[in-house]
Coordinates of N, CA, C and O in Angstrom, one line a residue:
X1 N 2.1 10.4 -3.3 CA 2.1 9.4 -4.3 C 2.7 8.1 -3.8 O 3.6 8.2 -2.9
X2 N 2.4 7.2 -4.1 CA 3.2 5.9 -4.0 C 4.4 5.5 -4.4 O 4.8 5.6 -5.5
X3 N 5.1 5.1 -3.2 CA 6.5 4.9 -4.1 C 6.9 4.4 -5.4 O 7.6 4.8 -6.3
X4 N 6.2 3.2 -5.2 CA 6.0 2.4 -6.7 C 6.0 3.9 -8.1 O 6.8 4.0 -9.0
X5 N 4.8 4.7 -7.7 CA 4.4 6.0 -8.4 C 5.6 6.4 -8.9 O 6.0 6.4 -10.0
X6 N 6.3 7.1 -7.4 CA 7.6 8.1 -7.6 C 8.7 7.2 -8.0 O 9.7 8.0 -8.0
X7 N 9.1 6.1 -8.4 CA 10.0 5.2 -9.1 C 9.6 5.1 -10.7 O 10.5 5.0 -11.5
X8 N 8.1 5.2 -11.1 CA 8.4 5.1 -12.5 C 8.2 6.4 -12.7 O 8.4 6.4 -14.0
X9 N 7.9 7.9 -12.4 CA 7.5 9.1 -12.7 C 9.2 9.4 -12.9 O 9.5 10.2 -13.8
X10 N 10.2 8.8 -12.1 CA 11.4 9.7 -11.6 C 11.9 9.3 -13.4 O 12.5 10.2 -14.1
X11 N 11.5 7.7 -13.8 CA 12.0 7.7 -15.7 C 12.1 7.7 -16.6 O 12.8 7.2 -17.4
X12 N 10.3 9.2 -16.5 CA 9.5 9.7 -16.9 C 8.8 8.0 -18.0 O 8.8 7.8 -19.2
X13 N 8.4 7.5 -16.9 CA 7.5 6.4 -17.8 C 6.2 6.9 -17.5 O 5.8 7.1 -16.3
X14 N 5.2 7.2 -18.9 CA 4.0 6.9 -19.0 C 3.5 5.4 -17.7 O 4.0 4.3 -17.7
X15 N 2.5 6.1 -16.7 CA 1.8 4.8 -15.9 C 0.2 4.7 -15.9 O -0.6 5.5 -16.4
X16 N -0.2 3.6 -15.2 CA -1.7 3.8 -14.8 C -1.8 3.2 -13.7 O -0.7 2.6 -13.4
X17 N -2.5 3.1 -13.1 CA -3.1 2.6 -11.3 C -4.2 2.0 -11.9 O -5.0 2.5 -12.6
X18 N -4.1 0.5 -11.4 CA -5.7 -0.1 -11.4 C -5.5 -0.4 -9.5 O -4.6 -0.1 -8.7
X19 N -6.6 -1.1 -9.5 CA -7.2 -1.4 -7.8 C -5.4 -2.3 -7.6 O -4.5 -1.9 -6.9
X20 N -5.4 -4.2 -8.9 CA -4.5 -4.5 -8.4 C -3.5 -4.8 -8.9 O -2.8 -5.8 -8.7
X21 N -3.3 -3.3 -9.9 CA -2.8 -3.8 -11.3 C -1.9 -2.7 -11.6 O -2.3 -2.0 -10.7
X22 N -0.8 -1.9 -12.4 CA 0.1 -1.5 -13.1 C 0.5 -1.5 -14.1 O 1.3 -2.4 -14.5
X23 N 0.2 -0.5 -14.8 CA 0.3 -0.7 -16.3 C 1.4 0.6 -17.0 O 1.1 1.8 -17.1
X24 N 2.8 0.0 -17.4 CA 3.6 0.9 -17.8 C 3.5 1.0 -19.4 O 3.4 0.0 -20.1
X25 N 3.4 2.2 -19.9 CA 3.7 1.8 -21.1 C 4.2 3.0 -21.7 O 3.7 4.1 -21.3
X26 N 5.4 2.8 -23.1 CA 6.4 3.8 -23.3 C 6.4 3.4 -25.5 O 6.4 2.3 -26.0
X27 N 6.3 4.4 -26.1 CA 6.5 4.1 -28.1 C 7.7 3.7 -27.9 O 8.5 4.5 -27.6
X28 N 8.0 2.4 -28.1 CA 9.4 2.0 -28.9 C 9.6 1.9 -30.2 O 8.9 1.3 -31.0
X29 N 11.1 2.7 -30.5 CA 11.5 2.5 -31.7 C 12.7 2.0 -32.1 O 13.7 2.3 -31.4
X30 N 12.9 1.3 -32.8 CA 13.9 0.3 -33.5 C 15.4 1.7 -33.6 O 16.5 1.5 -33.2
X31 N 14.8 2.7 -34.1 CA 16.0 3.7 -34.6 C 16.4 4.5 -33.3 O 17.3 5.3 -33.4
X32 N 15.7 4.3 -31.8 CA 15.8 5.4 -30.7 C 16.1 4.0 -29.7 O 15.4 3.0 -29.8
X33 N 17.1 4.1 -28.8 CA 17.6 3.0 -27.9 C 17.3 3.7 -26.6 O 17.8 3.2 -25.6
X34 N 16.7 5.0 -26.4 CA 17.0 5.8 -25.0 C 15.5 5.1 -24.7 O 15.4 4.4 -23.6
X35 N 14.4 5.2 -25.6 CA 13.3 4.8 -24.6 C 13.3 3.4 -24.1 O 12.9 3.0 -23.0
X36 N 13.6 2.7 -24.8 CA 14.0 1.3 -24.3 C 14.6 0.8 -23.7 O 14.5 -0.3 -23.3
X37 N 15.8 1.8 -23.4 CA 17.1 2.1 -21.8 C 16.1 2.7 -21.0 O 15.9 2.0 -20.0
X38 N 15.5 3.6 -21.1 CA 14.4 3.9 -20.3 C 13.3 2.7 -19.4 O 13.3 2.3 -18.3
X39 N 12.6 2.5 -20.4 CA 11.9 1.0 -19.5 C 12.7 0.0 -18.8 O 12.0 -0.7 -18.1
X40 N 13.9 -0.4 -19.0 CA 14.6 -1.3 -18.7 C 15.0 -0.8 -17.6 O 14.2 -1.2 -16.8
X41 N 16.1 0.1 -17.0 CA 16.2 0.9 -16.0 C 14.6 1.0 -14.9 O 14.6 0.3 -13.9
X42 N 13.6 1.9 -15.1 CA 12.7 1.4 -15.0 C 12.4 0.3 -14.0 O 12.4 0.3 -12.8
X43 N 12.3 -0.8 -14.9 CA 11.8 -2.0 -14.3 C 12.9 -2.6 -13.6 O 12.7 -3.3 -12.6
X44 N 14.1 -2.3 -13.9 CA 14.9 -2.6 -12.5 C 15.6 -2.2 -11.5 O 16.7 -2.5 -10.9
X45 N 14.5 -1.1 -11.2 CA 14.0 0.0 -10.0 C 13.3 -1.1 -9.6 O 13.6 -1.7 -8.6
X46 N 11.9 -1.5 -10.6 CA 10.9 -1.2 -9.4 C 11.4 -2.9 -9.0 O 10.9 -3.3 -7.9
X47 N 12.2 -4.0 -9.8 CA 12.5 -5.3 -9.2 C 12.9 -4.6 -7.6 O 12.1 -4.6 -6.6
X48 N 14.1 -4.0 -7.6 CA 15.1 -3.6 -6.6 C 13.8 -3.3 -5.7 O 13.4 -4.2 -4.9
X49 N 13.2 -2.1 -5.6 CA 12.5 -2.1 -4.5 C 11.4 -2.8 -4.0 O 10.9 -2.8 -2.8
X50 N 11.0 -3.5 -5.1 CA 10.1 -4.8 -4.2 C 10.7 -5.7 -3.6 O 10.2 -6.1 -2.6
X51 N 12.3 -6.2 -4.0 CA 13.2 -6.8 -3.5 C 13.5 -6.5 -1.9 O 13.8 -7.3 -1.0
X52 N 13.3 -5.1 -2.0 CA 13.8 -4.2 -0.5 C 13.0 -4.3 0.7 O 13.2 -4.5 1.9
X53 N 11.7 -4.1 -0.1 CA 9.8 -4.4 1.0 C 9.4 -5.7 0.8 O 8.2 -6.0 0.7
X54 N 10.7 -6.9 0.5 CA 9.9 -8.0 0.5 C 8.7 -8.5 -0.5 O 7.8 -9.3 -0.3
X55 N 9.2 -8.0 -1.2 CA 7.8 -8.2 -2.8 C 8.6 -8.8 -3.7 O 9.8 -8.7 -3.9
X56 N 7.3 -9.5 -4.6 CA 7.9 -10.3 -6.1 C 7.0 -9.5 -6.9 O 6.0 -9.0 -6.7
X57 N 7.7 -9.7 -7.9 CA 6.2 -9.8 -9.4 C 5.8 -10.6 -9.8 O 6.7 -11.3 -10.3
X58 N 4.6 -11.1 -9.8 CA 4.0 -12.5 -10.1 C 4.2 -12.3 -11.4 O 3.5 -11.6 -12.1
X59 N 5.4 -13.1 -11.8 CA 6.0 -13.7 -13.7 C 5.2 -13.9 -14.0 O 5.0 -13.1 -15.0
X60 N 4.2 -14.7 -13.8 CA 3.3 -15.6 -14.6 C 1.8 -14.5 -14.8 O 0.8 -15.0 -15.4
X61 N 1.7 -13.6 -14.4 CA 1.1 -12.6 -14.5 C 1.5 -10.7 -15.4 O 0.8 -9.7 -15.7
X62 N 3.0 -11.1 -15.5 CA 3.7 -9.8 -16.3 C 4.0 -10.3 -17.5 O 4.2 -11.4 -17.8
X63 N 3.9 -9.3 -18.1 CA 3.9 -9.0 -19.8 C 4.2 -7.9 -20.1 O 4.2 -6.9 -19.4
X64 N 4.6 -8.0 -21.3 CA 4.9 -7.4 -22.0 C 3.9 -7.4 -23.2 O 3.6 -8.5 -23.6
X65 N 3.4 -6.7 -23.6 CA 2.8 -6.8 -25.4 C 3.3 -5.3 -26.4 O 3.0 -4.1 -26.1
X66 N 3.9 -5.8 -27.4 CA 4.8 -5.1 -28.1 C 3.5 -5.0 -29.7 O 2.8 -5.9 -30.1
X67 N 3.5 -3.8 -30.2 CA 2.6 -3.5 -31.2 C 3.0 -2.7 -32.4 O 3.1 -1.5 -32.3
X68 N 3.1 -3.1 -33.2 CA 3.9 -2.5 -35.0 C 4.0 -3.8 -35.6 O 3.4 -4.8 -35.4
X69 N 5.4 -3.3 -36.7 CA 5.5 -4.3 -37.7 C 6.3 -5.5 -37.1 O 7.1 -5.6 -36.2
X70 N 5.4 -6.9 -38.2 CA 6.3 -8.3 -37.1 C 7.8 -8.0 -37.2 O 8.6 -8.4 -36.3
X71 N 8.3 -7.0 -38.5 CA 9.9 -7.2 -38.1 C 10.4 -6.3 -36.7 O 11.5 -6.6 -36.2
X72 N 9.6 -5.3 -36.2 CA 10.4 -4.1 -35.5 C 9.8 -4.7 -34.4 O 10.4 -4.5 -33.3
X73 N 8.7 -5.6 -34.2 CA 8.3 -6.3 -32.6 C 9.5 -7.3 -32.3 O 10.1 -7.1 -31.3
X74 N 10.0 -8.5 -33.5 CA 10.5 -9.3 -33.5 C 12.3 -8.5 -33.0 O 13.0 -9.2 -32.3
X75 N 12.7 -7.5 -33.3 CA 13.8 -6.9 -33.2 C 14.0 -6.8 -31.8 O 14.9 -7.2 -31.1
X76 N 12.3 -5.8 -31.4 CA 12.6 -5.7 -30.1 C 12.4 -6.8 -29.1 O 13.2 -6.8 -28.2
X77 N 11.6 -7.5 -29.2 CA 11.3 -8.6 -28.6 C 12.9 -9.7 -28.2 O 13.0 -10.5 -27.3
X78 N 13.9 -9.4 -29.4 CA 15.0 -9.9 -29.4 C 15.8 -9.4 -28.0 O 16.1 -10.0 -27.0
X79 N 15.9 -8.1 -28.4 CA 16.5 -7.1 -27.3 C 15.9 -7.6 -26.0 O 16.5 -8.4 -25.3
X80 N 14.7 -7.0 -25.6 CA 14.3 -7.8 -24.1 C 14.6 -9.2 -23.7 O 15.0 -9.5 -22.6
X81 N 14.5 -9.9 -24.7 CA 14.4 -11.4 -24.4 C 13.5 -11.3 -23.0 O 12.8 -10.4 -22.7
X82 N 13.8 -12.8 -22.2 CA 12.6 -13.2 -21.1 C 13.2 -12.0 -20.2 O 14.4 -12.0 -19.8
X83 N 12.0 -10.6 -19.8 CA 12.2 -10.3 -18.8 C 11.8 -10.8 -17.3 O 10.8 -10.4 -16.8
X84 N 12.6 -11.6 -16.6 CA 12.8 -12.3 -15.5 C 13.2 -11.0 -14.5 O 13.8 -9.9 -14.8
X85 N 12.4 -11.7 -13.1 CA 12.0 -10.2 -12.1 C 13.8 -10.8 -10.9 O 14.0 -10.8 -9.6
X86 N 14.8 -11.3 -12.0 CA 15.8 -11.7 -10.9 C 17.1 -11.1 -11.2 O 18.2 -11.7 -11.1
X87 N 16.7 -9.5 -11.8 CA 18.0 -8.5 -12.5 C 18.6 -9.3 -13.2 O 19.8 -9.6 -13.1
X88 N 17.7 -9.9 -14.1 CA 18.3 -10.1 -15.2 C 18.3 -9.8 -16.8 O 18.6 -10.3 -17.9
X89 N 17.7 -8.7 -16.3 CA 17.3 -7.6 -17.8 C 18.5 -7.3 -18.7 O 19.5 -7.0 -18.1
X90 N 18.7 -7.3 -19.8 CA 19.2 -7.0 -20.7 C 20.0 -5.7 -20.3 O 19.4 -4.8 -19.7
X91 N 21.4 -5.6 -20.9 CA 21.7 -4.0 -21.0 C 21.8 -3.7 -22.2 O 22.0 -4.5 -23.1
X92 N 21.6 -2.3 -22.3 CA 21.5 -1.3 -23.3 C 22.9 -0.7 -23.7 O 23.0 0.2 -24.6

């Protein structure tokens, strides 16, 4: 598997493989903070080891899209704030 692979498998994130693309995705809930420490952690693995081989994430190409009620997106959306690929993720 690809390392990229064995970095999000190891935090048990839901992934997918496109040709040039990467698609994580995990149910967040407003009442449960582990899966959302979960992706967070996560994604700053995989900053760190792109950091390591010389790779970025093209920002202007990552997203996020959050799906429920506007209050429980707007909550979480609060919590992430801008995730920026320069460890500067939010802690949990």
């Amino acid at each position: 598997m690809l390392p990229l692979g064995q970095i999000i498998q190891r935090h048990n994130v839901p992934f997918h493989f496109y040709v040039d693309d990467t698609q994580i995705y995990i149910p967040l809930r407003t009442s449960n903070f582990n899966s959302l420490a979960r992706i967070l952690e996560c994604l700053k693995d995989i900053n760190c080891w792109m950091a390591q081989n010389f790779l970025q994430l093209n920002s202007s190409k990552s997203e996020i899209i959050l799906f429920g009620s506007p209050i429980s997106c707007d909550f979480i959306s609060n919590i992430l704030g801008p995730l920026s690929i320069n460890d500067n993720l939010p802690e949990i």
